[in-house]
PDB file of C-alpha atoms in Angstrom:
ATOM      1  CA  UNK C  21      71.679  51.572 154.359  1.00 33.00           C
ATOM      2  CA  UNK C  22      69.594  53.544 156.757  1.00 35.00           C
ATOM      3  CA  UNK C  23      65.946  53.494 156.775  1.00 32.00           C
ATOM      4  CA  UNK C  24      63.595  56.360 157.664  1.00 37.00           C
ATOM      5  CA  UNK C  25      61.679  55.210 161.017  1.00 38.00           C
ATOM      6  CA  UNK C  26      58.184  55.318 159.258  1.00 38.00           C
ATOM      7  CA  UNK C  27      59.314  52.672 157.423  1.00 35.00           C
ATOM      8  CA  UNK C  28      60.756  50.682 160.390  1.00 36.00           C
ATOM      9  CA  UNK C  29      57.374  51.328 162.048  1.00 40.00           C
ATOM     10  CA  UNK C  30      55.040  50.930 159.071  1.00 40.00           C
ATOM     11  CA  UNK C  31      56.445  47.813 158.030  1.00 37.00           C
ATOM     12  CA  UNK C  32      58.816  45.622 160.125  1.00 39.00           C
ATOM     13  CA  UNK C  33      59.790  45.698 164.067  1.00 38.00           C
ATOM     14  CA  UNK C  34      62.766  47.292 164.668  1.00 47.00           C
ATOM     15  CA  UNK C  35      65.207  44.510 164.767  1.00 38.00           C
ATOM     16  CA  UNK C  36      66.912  45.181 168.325  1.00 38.00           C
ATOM     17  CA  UNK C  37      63.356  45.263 170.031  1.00 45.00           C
ATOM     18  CA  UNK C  38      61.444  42.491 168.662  1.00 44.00           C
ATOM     19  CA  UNK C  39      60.259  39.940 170.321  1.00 47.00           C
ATOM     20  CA  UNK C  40      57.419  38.208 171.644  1.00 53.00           C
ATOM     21  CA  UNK C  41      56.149  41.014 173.872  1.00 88.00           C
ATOM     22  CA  UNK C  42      55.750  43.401 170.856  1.00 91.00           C
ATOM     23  CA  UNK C  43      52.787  43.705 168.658  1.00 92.00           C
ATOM     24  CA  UNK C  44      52.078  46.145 164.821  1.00 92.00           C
ATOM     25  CA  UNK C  45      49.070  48.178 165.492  1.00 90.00           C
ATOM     26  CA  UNK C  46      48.013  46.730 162.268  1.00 89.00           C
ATOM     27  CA  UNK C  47      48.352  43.465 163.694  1.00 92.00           C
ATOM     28  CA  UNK C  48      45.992  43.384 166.116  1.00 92.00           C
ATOM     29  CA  UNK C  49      43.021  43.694 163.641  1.00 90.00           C
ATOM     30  CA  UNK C  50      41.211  40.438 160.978  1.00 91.00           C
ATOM     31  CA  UNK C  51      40.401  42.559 157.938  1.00 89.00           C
ATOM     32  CA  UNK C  52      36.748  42.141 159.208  1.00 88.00           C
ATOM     33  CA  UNK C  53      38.035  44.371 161.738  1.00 85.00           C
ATOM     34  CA  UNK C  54      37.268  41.749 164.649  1.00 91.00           C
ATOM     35  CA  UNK C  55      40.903  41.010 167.107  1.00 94.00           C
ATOM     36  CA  UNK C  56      43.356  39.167 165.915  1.00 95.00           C
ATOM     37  CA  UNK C  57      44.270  35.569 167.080  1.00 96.00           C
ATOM     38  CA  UNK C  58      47.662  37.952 168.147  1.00 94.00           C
ATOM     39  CA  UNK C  59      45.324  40.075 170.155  1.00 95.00           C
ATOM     40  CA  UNK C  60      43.347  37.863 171.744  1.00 97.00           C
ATOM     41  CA  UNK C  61      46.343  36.142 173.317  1.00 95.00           C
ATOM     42  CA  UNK C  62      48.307  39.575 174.486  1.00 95.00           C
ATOM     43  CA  UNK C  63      45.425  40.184 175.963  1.00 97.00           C
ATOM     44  CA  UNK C  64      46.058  41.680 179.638  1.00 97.00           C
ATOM     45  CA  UNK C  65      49.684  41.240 178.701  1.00 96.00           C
ATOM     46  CA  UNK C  66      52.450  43.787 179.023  1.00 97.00           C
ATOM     47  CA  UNK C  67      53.701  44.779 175.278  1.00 95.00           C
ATOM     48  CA  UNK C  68      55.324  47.010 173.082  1.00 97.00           C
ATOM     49  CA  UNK C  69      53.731  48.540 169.920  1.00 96.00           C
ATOM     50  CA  UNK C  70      55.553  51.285 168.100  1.00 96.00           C
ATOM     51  CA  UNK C  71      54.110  54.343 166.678  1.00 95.00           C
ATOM     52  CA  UNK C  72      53.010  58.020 166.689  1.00 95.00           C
ATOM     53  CA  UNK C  73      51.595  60.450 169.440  1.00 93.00           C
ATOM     54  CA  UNK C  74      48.623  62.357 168.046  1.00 87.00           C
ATOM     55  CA  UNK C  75      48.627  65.730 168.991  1.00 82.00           C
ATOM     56  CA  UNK C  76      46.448  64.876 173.031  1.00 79.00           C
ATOM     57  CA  UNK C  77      42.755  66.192 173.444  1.00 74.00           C
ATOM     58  CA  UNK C  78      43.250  67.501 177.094  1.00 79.00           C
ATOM     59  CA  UNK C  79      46.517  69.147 178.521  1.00 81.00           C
ATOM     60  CA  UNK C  80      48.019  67.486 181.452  1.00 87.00           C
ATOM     61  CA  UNK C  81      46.470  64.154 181.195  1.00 89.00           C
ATOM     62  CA  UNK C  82      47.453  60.664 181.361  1.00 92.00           C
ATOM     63  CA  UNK C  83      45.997  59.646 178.236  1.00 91.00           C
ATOM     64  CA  UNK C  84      47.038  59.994 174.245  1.00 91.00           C
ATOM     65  CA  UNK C  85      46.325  58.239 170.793  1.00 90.00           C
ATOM     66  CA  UNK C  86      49.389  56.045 169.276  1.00 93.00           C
ATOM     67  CA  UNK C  87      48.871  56.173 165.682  1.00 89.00           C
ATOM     68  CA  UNK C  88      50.400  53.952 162.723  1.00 90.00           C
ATOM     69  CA  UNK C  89      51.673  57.050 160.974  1.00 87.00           C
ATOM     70  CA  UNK C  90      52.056  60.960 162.295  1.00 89.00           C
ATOM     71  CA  UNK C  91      49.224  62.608 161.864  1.00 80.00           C
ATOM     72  CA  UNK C  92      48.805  66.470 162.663  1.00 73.00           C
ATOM     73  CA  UNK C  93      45.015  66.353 164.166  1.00 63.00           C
ATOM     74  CA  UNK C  94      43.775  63.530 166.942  1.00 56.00           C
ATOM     75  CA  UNK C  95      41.720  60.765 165.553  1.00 55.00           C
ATOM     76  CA  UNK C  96      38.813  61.130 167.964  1.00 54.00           C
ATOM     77  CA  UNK C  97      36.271  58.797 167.520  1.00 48.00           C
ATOM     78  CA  UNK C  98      32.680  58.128 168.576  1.00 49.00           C
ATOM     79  CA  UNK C  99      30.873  55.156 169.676  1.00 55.00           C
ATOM     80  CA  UNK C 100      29.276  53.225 167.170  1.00 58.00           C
ATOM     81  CA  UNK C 101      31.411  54.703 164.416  1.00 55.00           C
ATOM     82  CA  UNK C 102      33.766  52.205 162.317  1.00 59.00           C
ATOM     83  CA  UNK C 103      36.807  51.882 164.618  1.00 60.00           C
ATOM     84  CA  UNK C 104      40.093  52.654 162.918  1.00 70.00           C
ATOM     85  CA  UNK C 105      42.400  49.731 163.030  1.00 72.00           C
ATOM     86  CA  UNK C 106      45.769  51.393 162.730  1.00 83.00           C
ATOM     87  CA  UNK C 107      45.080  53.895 166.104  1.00 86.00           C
ATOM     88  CA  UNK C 108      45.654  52.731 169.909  1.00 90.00           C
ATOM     89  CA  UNK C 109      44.545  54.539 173.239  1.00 92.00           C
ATOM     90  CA  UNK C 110      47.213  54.931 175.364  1.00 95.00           C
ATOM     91  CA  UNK C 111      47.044  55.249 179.105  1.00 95.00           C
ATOM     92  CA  UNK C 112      50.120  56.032 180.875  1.00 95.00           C
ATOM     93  CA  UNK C 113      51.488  55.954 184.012  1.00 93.00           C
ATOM     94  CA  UNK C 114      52.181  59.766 184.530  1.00 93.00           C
ATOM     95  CA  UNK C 115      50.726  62.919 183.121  1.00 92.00           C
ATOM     96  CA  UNK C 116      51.820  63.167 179.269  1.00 92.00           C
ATOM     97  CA  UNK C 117      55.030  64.746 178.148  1.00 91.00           C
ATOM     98  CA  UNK C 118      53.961  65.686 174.435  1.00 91.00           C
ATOM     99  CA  UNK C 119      56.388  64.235 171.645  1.00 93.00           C
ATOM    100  CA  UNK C 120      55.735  66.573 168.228  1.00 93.00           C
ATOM    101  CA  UNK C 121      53.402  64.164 166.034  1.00 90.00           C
ATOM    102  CA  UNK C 122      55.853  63.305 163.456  1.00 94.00           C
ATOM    103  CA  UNK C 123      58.728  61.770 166.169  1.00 96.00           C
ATOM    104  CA  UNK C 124      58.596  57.748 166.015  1.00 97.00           C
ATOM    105  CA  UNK C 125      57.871  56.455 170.125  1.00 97.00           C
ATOM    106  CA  UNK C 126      57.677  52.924 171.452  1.00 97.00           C
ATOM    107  CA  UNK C 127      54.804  52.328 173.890  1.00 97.00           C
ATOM    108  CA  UNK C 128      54.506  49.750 176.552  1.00 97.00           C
ATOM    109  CA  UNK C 129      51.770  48.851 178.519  1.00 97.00           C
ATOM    110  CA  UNK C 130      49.322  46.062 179.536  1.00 97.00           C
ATOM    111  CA  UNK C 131      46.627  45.257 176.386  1.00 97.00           C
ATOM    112  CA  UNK C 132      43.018  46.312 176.741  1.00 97.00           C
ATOM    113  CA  UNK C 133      40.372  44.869 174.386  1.00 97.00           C
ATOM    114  CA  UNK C 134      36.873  45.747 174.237  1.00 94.00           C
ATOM    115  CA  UNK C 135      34.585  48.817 173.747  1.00 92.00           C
ATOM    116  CA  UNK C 136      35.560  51.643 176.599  1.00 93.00           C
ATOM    117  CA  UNK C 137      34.214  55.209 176.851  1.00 91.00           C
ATOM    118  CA  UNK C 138      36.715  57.219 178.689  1.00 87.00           C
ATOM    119  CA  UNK C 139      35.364  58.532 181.625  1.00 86.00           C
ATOM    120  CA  UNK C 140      36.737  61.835 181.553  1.00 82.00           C
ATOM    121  CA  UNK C 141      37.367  62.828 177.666  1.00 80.00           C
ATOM    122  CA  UNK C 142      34.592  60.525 176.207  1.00 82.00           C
ATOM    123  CA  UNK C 143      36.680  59.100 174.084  1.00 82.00           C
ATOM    124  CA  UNK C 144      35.545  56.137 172.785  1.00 85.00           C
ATOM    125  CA  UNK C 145      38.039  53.107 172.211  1.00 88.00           C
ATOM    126  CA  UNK C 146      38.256  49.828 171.329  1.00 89.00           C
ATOM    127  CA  UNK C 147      41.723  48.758 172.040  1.00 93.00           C
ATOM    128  CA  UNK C 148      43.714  50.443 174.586  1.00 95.00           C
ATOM    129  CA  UNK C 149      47.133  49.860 176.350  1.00 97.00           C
ATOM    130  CA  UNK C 150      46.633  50.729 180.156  1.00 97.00           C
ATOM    131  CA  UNK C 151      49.973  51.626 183.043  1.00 97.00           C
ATOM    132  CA  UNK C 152      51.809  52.380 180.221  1.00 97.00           C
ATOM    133  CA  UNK C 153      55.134  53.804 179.690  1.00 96.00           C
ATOM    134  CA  UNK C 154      56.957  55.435 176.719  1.00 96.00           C
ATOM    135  CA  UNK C 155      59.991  56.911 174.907  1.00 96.00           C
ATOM    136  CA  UNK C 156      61.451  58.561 171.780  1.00 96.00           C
ATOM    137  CA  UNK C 157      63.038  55.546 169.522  1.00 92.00           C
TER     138      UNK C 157
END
């Protein structure tokens, strides 16, 4: 039986990638919304999470916004505003190629916690994969 990808990304790894170097953007959230033991150790470690590209705020830039499910608009948030725990900033290593919103990607990169403003968008984050790389699944 063959599963539709949101449901390979919502709910389980997919089984030829997972390991211990890959992480659920749900996972790395306490439902007080404070890191995860799982977070806290992948910490400035090189993972894999698996997701969505929300539509990018700038054109030809090195950043984007892996989200849990496709959605059509960006999440942008601000600071001090409840930070959504199923969202991930995403800096790559090269200026974005933009994958339509709705096409499952796997993203890996070196984990960023703590509260950044983005120097350039001000876009606030609060978890953020940095030298990142990432493909189609």
């Amino acid at each position: 039986m063959i599963l539709p990808a949101a449901l390979l990304l919502g709910h389980a790894l997919p089984s030829a990638a997972a390991g211990e170097d890959a992480i659920r953007l749900r996972d790395l959230y306490n439902k007080d919304l404070s890191f995860s033991d799982a977070a806290l150790e992948a910490e400035g470690k090189r993972l894999t999470v698996w997701g969505y590209m929300a539509p990018p705020l700038k054109a030809n830039s090195e950043f984007f916004v892996l989200t849990n499910r496709p959605m059509a608009v960006c999440p942008f948030c601000e600071p001090g505003m409840p930070w959504p725990d199923d969202i991930l900033a995403v800096y790559a290593k090269r200026i974005v190629e933009v994958i339509p919103f709705n096409v499952p990607i796997e993203v890996r990169g070196v984990l960023e916690l703590g509260d950044a403003v983005d120097a350039e968008l001000g876009f606030y984050s609060k978890v953020r994969l940095v030298d990142a790389t990432f493909r189609r699944v």
